[in-house]
PDB file of N, CA and C and ligand atoms in Angstrom:
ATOM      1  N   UNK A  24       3.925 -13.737   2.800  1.00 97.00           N
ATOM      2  CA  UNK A  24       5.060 -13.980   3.688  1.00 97.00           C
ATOM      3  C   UNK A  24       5.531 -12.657   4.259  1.00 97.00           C
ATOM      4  N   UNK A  25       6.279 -12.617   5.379  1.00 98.00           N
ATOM      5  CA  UNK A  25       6.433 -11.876   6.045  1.00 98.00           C
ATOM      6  C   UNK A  25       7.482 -12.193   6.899  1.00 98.00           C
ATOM      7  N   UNK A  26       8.482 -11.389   7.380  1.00 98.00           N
ATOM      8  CA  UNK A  26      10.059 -11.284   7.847  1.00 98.00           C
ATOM      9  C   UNK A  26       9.653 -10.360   9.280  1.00 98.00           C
ATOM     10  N   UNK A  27       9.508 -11.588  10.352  1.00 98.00           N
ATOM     11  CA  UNK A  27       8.970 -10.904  11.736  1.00 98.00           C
ATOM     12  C   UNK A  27      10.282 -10.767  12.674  1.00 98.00           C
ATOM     13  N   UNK A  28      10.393 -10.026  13.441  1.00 98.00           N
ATOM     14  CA  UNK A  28      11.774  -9.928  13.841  1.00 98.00           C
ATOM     15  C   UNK A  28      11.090  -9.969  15.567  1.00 98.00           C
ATOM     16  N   UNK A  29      11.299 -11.354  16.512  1.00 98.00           N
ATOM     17  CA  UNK A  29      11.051 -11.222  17.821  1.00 98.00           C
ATOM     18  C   UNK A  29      12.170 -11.181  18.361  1.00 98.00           C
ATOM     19  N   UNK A  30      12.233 -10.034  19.422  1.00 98.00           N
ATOM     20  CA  UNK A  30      13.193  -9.506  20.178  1.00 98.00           C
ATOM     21  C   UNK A  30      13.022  -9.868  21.654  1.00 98.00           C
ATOM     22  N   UNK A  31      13.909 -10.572  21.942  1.00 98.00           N
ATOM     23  CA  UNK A  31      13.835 -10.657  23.312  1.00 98.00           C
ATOM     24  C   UNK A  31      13.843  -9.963  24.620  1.00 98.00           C
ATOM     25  N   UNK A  32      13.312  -9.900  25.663  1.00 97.00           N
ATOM     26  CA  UNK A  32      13.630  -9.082  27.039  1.00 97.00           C
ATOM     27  C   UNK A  32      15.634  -8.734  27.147  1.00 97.00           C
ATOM     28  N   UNK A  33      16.623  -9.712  27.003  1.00 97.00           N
ATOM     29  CA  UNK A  33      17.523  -9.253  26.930  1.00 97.00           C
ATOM     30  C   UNK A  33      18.167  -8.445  25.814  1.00 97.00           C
ATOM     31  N   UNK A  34      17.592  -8.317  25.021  1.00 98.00           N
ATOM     32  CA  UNK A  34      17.612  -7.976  23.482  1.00 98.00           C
ATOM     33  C   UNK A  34      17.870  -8.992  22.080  1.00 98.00           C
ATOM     34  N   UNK A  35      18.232  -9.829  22.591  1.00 98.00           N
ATOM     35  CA  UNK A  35      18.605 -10.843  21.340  1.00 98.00           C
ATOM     36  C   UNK A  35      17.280 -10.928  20.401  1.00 98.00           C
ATOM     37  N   UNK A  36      18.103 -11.092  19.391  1.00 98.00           N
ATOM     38  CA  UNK A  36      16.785 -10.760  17.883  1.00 98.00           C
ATOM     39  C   UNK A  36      16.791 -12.061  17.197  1.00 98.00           C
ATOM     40  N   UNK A  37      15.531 -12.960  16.962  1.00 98.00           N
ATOM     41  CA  UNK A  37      15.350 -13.190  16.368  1.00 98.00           C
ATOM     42  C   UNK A  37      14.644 -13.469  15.119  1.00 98.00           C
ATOM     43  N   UNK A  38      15.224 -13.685  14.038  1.00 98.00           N
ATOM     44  CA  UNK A  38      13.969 -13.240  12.534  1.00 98.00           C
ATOM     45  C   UNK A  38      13.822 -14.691  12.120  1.00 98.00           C
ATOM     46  N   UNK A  39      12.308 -14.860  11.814  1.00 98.00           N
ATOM     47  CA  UNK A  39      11.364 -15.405  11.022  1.00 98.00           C
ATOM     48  C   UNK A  39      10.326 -15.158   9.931  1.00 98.00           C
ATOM     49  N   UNK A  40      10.984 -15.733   8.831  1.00 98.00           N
ATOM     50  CA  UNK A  40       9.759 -15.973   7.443  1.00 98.00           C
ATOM     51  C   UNK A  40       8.793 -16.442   7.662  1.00 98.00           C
ATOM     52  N   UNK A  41       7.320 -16.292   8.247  1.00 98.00           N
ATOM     53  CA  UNK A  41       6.215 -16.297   8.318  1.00 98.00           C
ATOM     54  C   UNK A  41       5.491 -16.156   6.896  1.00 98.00           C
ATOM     55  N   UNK A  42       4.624 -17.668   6.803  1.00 98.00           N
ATOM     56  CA  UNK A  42       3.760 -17.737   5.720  1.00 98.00           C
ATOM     57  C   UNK A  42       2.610 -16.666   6.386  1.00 98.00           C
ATOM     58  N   UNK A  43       1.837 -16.338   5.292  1.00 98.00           N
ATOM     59  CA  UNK A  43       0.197 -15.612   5.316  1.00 98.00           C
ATOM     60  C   UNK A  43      -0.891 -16.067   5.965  1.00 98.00           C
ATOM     61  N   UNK A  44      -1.118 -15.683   6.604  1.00 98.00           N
ATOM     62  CA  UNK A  44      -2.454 -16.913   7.289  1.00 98.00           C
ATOM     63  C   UNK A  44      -2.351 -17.268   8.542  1.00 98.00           C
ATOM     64  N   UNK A  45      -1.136 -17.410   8.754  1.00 98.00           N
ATOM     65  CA  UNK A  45      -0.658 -17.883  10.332  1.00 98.00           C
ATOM     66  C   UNK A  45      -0.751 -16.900  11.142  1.00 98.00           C
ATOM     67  N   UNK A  46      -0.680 -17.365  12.053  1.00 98.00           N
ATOM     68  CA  UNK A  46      -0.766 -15.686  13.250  1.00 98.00           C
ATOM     69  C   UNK A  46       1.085 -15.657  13.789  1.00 98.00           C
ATOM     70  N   UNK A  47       1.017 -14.709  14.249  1.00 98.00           N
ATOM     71  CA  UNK A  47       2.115 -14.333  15.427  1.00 98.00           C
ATOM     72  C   UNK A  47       2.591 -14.928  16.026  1.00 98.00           C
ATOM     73  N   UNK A  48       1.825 -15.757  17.155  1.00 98.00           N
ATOM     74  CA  UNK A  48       2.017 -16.795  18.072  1.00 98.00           C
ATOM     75  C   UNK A  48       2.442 -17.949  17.463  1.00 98.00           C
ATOM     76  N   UNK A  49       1.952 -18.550  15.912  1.00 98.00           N
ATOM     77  CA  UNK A  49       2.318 -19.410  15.763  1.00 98.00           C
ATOM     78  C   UNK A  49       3.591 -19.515  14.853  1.00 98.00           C
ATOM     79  N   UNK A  50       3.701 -18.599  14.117  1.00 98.00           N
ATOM     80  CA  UNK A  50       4.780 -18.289  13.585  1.00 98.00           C
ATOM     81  C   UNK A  50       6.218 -18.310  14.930  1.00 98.00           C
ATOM     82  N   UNK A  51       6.116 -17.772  15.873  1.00 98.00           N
ATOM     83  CA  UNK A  51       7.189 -18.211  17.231  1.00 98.00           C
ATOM     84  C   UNK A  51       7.261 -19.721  17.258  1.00 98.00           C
ATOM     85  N   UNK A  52       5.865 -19.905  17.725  1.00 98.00           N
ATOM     86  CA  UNK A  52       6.145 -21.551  18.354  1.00 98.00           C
ATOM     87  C   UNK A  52       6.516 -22.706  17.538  1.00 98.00           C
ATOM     88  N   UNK A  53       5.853 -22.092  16.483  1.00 98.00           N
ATOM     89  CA  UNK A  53       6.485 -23.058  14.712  1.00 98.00           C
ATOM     90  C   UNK A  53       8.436 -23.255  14.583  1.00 98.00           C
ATOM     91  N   UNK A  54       8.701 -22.238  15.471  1.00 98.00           N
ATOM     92  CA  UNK A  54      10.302 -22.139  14.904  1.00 98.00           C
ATOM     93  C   UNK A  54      11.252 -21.869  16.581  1.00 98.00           C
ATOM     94  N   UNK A  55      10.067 -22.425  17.234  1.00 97.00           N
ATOM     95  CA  UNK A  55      10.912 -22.265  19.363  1.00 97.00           C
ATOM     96  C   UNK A  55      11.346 -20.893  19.172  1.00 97.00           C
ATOM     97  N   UNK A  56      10.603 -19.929  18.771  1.00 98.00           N
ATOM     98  CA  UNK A  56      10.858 -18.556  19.635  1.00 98.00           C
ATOM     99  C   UNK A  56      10.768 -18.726  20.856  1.00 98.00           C
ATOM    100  N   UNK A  57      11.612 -18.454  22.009  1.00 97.00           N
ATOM    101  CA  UNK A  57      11.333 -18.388  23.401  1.00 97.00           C
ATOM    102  C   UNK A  57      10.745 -17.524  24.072  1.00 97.00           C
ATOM    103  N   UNK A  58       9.632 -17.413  24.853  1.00 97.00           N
ATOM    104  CA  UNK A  58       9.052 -16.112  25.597  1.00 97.00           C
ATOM    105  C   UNK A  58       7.329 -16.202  24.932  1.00 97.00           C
ATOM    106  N   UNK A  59       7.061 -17.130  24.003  1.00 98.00           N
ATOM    107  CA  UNK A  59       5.881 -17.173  23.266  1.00 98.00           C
ATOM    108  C   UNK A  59       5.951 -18.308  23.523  1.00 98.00           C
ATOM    109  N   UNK A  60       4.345 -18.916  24.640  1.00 97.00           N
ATOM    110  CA  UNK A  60       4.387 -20.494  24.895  1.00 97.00           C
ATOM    111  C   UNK A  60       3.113 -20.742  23.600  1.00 97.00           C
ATOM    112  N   UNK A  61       1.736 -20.196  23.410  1.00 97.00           N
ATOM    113  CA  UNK A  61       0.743 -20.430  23.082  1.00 97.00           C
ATOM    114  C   UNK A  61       0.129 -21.668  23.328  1.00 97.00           C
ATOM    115  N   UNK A  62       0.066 -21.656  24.738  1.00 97.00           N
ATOM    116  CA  UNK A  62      -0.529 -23.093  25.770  1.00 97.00           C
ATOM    117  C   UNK A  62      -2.045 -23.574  25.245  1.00 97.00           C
ATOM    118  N   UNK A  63      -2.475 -22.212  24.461  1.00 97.00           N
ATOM    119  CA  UNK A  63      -4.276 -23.070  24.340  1.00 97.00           C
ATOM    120  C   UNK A  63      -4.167 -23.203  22.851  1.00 97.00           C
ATOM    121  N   UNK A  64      -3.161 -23.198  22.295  1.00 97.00           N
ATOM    122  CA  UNK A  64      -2.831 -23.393  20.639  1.00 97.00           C
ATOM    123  C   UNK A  64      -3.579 -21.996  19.972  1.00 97.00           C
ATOM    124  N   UNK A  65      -3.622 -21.055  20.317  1.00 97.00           N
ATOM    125  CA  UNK A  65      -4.570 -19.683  19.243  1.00 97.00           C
ATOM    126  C   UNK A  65      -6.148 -19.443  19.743  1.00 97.00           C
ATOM    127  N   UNK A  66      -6.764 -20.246  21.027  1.00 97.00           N
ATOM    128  CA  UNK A  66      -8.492 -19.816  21.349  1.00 97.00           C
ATOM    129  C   UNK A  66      -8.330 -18.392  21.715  1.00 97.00           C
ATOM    130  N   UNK A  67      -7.067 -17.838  22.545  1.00 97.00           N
ATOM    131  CA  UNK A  67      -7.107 -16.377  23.262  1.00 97.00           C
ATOM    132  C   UNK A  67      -7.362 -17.119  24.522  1.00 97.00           C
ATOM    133  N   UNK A  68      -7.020 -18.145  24.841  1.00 97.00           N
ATOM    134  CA  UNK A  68      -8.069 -18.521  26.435  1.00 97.00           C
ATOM    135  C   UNK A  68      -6.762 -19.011  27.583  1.00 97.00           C
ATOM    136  N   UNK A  69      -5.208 -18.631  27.104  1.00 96.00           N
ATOM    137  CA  UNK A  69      -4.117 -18.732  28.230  1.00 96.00           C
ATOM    138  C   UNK A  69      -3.934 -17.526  28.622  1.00 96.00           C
ATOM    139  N   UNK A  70      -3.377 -16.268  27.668  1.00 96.00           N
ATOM    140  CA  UNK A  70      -2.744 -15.723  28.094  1.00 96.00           C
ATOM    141  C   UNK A  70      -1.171 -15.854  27.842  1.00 96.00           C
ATOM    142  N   UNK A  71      -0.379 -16.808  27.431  1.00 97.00           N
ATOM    143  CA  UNK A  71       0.524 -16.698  27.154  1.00 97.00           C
ATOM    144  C   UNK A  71       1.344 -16.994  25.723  1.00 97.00           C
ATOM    145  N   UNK A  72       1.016 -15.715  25.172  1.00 98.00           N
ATOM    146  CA  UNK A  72       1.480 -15.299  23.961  1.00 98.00           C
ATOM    147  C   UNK A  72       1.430 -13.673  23.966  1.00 98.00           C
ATOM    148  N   UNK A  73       1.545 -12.951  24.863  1.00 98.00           N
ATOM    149  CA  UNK A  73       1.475 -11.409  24.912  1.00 98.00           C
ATOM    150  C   UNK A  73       2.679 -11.056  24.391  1.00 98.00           C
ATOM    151  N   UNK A  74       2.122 -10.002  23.692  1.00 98.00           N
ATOM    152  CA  UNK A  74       3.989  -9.283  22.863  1.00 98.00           C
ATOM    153  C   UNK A  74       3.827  -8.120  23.123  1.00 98.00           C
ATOM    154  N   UNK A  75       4.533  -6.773  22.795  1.00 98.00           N
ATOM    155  CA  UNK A  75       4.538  -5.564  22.302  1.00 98.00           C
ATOM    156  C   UNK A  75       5.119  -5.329  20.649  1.00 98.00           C
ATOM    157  N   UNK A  76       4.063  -5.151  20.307  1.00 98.00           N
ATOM    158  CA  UNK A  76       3.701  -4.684  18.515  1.00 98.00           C
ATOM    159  C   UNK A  76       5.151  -3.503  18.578  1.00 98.00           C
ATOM    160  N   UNK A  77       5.862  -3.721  17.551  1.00 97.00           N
ATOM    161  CA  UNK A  77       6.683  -2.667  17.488  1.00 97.00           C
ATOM    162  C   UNK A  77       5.336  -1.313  16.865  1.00 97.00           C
ATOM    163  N   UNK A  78       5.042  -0.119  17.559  1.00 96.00           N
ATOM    164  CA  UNK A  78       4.748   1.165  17.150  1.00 96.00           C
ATOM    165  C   UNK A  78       4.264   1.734  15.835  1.00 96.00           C
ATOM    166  N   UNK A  79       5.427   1.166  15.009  1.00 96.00           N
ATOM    167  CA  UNK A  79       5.408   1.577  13.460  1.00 96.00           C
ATOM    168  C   UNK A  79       4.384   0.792  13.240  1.00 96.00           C
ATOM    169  N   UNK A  80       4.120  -0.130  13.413  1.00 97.00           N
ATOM    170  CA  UNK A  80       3.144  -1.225  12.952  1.00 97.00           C
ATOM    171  C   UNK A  80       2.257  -1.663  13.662  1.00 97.00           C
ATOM    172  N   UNK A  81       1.606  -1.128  14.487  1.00 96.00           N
ATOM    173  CA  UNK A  81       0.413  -1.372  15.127  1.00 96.00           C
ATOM    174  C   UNK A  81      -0.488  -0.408  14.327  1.00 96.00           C
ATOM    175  N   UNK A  82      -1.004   0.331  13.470  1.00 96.00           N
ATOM    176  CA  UNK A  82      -1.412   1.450  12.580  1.00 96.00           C
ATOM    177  C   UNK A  82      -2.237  -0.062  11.401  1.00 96.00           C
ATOM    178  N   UNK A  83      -1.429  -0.799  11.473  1.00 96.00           N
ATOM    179  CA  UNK A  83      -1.533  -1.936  10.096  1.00 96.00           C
ATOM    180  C   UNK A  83      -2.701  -3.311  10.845  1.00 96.00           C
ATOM    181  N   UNK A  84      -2.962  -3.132  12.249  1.00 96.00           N
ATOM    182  CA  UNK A  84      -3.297  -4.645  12.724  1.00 96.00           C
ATOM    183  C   UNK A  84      -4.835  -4.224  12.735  1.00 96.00           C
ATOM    184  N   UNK A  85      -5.570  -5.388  13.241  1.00 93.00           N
ATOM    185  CA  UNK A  85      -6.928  -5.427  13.384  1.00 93.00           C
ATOM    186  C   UNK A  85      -6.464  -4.634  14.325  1.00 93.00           C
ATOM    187  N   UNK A  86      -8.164  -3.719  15.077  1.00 95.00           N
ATOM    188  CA  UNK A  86      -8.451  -3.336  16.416  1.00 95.00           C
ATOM    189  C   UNK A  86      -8.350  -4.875  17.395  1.00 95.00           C
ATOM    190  N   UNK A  87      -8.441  -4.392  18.470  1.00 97.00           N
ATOM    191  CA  UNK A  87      -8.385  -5.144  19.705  1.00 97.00           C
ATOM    192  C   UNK A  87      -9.881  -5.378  19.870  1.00 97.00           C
ATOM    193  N   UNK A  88     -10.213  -7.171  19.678  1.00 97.00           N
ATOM    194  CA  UNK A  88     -11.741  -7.402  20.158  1.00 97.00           C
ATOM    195  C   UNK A  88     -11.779  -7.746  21.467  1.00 97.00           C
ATOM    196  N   UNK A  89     -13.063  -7.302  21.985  1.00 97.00           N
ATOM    197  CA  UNK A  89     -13.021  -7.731  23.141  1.00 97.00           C
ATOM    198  C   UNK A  89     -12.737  -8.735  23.969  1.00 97.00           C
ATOM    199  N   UNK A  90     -12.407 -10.123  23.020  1.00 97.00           N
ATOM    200  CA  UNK A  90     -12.386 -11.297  23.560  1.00 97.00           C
ATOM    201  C   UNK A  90     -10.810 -10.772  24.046  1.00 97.00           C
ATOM    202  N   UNK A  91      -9.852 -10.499  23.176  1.00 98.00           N
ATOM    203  CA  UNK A  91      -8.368 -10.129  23.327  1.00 98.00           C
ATOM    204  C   UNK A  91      -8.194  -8.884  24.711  1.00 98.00           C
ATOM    205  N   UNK A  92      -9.008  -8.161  24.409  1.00 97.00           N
ATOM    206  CA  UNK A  92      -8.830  -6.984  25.996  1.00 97.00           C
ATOM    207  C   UNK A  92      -8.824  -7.528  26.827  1.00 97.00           C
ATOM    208  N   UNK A  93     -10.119  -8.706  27.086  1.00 97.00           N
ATOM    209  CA  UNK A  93     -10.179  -8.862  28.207  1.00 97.00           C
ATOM    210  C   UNK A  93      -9.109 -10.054  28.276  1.00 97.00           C
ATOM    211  N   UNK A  94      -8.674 -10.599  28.088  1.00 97.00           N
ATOM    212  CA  UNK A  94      -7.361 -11.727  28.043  1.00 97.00           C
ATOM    213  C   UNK A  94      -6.411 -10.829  28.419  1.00 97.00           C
ATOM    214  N   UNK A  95      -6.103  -9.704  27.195  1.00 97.00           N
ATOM    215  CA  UNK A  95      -5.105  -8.763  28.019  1.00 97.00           C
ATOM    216  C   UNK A  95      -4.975  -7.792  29.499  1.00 97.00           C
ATOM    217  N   UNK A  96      -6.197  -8.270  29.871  1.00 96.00           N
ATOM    218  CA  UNK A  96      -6.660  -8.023  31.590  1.00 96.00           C
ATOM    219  C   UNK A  96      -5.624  -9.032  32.160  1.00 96.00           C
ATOM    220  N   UNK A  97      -5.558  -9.807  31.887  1.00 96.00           N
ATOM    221  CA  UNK A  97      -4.783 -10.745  32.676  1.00 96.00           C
ATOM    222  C   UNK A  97      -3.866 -11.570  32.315  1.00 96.00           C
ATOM    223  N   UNK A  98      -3.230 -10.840  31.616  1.00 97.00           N
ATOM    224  CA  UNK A  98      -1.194 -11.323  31.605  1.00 97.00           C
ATOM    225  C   UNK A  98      -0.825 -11.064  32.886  1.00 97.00           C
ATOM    226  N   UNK A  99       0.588 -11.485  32.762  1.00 95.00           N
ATOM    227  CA  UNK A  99       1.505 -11.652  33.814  1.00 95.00           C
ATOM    228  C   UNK A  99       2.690 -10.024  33.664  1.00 95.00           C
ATOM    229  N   UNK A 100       2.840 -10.090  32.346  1.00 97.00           N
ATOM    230  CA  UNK A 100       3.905  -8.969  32.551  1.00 97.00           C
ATOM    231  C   UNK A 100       2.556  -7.269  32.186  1.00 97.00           C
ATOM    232  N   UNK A 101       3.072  -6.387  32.487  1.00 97.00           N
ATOM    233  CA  UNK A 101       2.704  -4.788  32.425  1.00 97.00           C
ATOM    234  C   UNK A 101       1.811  -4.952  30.442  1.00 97.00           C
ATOM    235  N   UNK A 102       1.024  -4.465  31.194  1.00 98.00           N
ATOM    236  CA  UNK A 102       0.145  -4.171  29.537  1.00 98.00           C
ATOM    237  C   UNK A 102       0.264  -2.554  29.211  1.00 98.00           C
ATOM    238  N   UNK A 103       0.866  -2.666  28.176  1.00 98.00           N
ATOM    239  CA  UNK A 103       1.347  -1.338  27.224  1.00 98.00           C
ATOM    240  C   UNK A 103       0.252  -1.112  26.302  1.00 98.00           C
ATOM    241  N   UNK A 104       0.395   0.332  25.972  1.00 96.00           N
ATOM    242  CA  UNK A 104      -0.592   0.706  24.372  1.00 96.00           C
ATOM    243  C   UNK A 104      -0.497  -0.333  23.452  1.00 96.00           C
ATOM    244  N   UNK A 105       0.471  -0.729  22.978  1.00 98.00           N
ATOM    245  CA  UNK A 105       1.043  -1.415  21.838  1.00 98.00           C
ATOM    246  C   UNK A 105       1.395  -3.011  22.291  1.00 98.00           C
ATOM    247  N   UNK A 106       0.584  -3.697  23.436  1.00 98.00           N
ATOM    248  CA  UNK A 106       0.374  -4.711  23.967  1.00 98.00           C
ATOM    249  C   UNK A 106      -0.724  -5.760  23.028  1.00 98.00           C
ATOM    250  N   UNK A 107      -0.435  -6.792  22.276  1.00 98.00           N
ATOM    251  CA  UNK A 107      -1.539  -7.723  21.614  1.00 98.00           C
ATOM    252  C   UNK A 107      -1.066  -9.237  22.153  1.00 98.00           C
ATOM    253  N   UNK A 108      -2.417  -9.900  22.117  1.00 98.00           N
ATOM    254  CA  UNK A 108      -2.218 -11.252  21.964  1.00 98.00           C
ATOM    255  C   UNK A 108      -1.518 -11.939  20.754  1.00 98.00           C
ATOM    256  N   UNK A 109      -0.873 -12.548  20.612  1.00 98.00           N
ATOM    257  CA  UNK A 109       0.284 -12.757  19.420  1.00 98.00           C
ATOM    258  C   UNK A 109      -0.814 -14.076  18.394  1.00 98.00           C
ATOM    259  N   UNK A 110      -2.060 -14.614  19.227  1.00 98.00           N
ATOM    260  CA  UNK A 110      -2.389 -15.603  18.765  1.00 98.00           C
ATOM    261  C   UNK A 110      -3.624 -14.486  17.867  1.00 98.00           C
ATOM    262  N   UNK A 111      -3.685 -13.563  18.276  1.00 97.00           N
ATOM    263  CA  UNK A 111      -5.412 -12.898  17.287  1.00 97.00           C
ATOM    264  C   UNK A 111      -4.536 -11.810  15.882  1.00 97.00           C
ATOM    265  N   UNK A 112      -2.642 -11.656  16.179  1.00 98.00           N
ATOM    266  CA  UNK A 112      -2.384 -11.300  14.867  1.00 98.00           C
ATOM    267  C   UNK A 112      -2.157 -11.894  13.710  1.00 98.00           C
ATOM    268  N   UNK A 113      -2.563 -12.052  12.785  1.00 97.00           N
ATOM    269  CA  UNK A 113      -2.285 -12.743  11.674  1.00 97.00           C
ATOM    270  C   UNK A 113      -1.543 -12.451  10.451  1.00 97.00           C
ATOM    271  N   UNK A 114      -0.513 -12.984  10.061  1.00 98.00           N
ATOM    272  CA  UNK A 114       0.474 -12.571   9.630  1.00 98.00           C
ATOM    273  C   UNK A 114      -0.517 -12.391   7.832  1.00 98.00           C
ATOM    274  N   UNK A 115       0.556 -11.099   7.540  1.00 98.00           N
ATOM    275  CA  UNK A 115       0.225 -11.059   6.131  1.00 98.00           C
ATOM    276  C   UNK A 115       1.837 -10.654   5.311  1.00 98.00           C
ATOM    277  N   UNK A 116       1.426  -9.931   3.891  1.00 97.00           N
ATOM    278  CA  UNK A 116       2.726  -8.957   3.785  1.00 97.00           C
ATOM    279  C   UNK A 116       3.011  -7.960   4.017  1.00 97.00           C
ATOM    280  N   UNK A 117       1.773  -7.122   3.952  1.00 97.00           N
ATOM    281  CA  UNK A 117       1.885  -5.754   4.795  1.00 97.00           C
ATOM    282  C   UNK A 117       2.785  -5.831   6.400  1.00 97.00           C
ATOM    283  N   UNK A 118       3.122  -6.631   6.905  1.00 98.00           N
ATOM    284  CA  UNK A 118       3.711  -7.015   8.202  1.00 98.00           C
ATOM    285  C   UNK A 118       5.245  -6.751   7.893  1.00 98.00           C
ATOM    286  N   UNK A 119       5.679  -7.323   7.050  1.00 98.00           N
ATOM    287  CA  UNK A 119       6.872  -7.312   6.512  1.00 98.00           C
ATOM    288  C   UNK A 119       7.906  -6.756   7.065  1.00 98.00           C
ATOM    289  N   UNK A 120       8.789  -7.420   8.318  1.00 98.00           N
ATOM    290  CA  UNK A 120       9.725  -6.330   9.210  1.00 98.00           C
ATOM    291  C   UNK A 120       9.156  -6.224  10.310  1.00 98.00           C
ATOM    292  N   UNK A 121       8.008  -6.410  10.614  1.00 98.00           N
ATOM    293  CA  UNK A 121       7.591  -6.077  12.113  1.00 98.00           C
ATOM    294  C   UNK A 121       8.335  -6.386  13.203  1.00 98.00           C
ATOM    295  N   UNK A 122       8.739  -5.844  14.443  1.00 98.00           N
ATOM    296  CA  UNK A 122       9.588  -6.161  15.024  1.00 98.00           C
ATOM    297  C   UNK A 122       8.187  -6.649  16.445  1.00 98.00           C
ATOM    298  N   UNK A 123       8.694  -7.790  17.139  1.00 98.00           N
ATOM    299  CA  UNK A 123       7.800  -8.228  17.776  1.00 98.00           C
ATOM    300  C   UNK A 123       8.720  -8.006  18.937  1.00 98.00           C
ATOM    301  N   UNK A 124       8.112  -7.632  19.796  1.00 98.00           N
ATOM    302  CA  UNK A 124       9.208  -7.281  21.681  1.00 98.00           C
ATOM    303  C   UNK A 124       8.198  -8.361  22.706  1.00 98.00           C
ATOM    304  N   UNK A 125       8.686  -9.708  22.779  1.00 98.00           N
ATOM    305  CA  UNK A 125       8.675 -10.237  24.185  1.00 98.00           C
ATOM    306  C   UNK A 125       8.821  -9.973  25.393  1.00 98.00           C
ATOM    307  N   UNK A 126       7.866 -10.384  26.369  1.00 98.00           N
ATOM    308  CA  UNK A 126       7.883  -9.533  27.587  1.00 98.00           C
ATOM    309  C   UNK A 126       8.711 -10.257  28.685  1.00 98.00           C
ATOM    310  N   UNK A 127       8.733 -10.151  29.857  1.00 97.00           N
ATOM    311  CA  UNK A 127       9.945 -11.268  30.647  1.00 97.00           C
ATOM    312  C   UNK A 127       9.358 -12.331  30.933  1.00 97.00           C
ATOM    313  N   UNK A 128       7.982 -11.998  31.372  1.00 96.00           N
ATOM    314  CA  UNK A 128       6.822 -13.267  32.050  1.00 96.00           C
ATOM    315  C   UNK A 128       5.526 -13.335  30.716  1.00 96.00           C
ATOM    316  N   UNK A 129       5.360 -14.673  31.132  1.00 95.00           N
ATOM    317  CA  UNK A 129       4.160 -14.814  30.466  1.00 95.00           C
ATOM    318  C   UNK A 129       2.686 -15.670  31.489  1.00 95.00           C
ATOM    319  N   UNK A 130       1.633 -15.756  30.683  1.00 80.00           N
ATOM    320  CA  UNK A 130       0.975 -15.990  31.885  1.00 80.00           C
ATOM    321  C   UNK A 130      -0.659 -15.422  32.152  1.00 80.00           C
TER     322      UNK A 130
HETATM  323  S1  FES B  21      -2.173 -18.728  22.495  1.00 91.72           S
HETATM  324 FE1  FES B  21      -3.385 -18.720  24.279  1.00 91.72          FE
HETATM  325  S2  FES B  21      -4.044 -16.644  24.455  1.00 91.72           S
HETATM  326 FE2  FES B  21      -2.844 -16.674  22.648  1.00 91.72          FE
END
C-alpha cells in the first residue's frame, strides 16, 4: 500500500491509499480523481492518463518503454522530464507519499 497524493492543475490535493499491484491510473479512477480519465482501461493506447511524477520519486519507477514514449508523443498537455503514463506505474510501498501533478488537458 501506498499514500499517493494527486494534485491538481489548480492545486487542490488529493490523497489516496493505493493497494500494491494497481497502477497509478487506476488507483485515480478507482476513487474519481479528476484529470485521470484512463479511456483504454491500462493498454497505454489513449493517452489519457499523463501525470508529472513528483521529482523525488521518479529515481524509484521503471524506465520509460517504448510503448509509453511513444504514447507520450502524443498527449495533449506539454511533456516534461518527469512526464509518465499513470497506467504503466504500478503502485508499490516504496511509492509511499508520491505526489502525482495532473496536467490541465488530457488526450
Ligand atoms: S489508460 Fe490509456 S494510455 Fe493510460
Amino acid at each position: 500500500m501506498a499514500n499517493l497524493v494527486y494534485v491538481q492543475p489548480n492545486g487542490a490535493r488529493v490523497s489516496v491509499d493505493a493497494p500494491d499491484g494497481i497502477t497509478v491510473m487506476q488507483a485515480a479512477v478507482d476513487t474519481a480523481v479528476e484529470g485521470i480519465i484512463g479511456a483504454c482501461a491500462g493498454s497505454c493506447a489513449c493517452g489519457t492518463c499523463h501525470v508529472y511524477i513528483d521529482e523525488r520519486y521518479t529515481s524509484l519507477l521503471p524506465p520509460i518503454t517504448p510503448e509509453e514514449d511513444h504514447k507520450l508523443d502524443e498527449v495533449a498537455a506539454p511533456v516534461k522530464r518527469n512526464s509518465r503514463m499513470a497506467c504503466r506505474v504500478v503502485v508499490t510501498s516504496r511509492l509511499d507519499g508520491m505526489v502525482v501533478h495532473i496536467p490541465k488537458t488530457q488526450g
